[in-house]
Coordinates of C-alpha atoms in Angstrom, one line a residue:
X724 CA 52.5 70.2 -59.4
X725 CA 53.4 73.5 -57.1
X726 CA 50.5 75.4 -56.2
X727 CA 49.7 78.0 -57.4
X728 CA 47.7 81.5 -56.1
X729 CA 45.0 83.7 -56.8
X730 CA 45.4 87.3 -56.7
X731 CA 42.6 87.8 -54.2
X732 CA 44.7 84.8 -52.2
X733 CA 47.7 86.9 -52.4
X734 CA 46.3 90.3 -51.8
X735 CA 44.3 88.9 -48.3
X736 CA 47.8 87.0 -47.3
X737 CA 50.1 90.2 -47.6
X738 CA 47.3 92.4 -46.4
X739 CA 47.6 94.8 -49.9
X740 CA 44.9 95.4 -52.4
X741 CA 44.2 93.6 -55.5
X742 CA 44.9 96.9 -57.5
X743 CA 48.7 97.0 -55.7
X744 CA 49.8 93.4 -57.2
X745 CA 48.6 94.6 -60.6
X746 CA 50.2 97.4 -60.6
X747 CA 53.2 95.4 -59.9
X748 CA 52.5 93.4 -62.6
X749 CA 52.1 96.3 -64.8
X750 CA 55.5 97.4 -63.8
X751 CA 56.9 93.8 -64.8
X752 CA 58.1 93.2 -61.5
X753 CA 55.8 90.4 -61.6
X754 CA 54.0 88.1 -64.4
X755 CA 51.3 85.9 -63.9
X756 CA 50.3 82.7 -66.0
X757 CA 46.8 83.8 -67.7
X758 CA 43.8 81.6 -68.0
X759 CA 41.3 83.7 -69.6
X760 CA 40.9 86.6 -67.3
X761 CA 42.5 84.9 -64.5
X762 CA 45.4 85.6 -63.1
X763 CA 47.0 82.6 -62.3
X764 CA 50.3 83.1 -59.8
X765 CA 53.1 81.1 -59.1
X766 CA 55.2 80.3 -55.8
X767 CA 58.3 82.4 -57.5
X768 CA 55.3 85.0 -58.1
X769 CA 54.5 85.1 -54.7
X770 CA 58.4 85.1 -53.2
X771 CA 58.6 88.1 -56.2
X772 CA 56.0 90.3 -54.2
X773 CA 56.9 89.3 -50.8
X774 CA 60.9 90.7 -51.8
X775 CA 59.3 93.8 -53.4
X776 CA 56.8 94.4 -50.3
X777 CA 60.5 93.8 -48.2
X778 CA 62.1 96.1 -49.8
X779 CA 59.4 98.9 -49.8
X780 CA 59.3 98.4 -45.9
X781 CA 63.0 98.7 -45.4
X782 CA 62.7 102.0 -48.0
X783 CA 64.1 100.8 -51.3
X784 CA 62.0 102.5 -54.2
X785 CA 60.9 100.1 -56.7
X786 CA 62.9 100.5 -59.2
X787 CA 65.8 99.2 -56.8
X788 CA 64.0 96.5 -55.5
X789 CA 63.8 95.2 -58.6
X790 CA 66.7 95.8 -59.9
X791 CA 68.1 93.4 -56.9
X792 CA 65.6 91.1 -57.0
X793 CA 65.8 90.7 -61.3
X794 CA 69.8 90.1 -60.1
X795 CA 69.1 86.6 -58.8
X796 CA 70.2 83.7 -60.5
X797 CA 69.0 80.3 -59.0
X798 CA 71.6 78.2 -60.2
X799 CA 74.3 80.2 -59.5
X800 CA 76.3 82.1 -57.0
X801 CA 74.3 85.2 -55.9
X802 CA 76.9 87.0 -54.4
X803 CA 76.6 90.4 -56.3
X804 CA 72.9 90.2 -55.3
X805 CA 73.8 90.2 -51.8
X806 CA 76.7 92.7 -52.0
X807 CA 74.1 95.0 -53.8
X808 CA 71.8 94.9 -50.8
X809 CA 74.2 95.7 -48.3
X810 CA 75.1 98.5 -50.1
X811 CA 71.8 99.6 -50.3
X812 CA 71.1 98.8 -46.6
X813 CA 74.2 101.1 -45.7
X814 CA 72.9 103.5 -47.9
X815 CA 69.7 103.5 -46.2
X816 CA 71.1 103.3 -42.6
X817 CA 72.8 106.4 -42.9
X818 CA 70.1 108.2 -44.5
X819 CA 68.2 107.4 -42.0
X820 CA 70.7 108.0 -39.1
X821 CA 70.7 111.6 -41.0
X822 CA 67.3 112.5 -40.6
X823 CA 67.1 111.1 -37.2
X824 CA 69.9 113.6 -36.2
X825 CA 67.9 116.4 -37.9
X826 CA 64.8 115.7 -35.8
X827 CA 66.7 115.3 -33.2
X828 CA 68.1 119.0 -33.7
X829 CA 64.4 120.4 -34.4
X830 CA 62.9 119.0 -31.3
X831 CA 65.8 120.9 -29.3
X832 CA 65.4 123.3 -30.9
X833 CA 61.5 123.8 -30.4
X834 CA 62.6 122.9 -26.2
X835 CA 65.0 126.2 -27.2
X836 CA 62.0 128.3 -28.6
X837 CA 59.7 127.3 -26.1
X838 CA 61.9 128.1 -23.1
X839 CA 62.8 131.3 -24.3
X840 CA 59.0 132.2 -24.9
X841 CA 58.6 131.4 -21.4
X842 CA 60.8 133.2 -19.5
X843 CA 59.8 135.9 -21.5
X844 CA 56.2 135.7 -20.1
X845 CA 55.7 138.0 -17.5
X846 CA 55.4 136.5 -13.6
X847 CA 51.9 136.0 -13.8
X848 CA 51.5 134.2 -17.0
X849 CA 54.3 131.4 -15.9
X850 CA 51.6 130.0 -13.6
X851 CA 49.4 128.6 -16.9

């Protein structure tokens, strides 16, 4: 028998809150065996939330973390899986390469601002 996890067991070993992994469950992304009121989750539960907890880190919204991870087939060749990550990977690179080159632009151009601003302080105020 593989064992099995409670969602207070899951919550303390990812470091998220109880309320997160239902809400993934509420979302589907994740279903639980029931026993009563108990949650009951299994070891392809727990890889389920450790992908989707991946994928929020590297800056996938849910929807296409899911929509890779719902792509896997275990008995079969996941090579569209994998393709579909790289994409979004690549996508998310260059987004990100974007924005850094927009910071990048701000900050010189607050060094800009403030440089002008101080040369157009009279002689006495430079020494502040």
């Amino acid at each position: 028998m593989s064992k099995t996890y409670s969602i207070s067991e899951l919550a303390k070993e990812f470091d998220i809150t109880t309320r997160t992994i239902r809400f993934y469950e509420d979302k589907g992304m994740i279903t639980p065996q029931r026993n009563g009121q108990t949650r009951i989750y299994s070891p392809a539960d727990r890889t389920k939330l450790k992908l989707i907890l991946r994928g929020k880190r590297l800056g996938f919204s849910l929807d296409e973390s899911f929509a890779i991870i719902d792509m896997y087939n275990p008995k079969g060749n996941n090579a569209g899986q994998l393709h579909t990550l790289i994409d979004g990977i690549r996508e998310r690179r260059l987004a990100l390469q974007r924005q850094m080159k927009e910071l990048q632009d701000m900050l010189q151009d607050l060094d800009d601002a403030e440089q002008r601003c101080r040369e157009a302080l009279p002689d006495a105020d430079t020494a502040s």
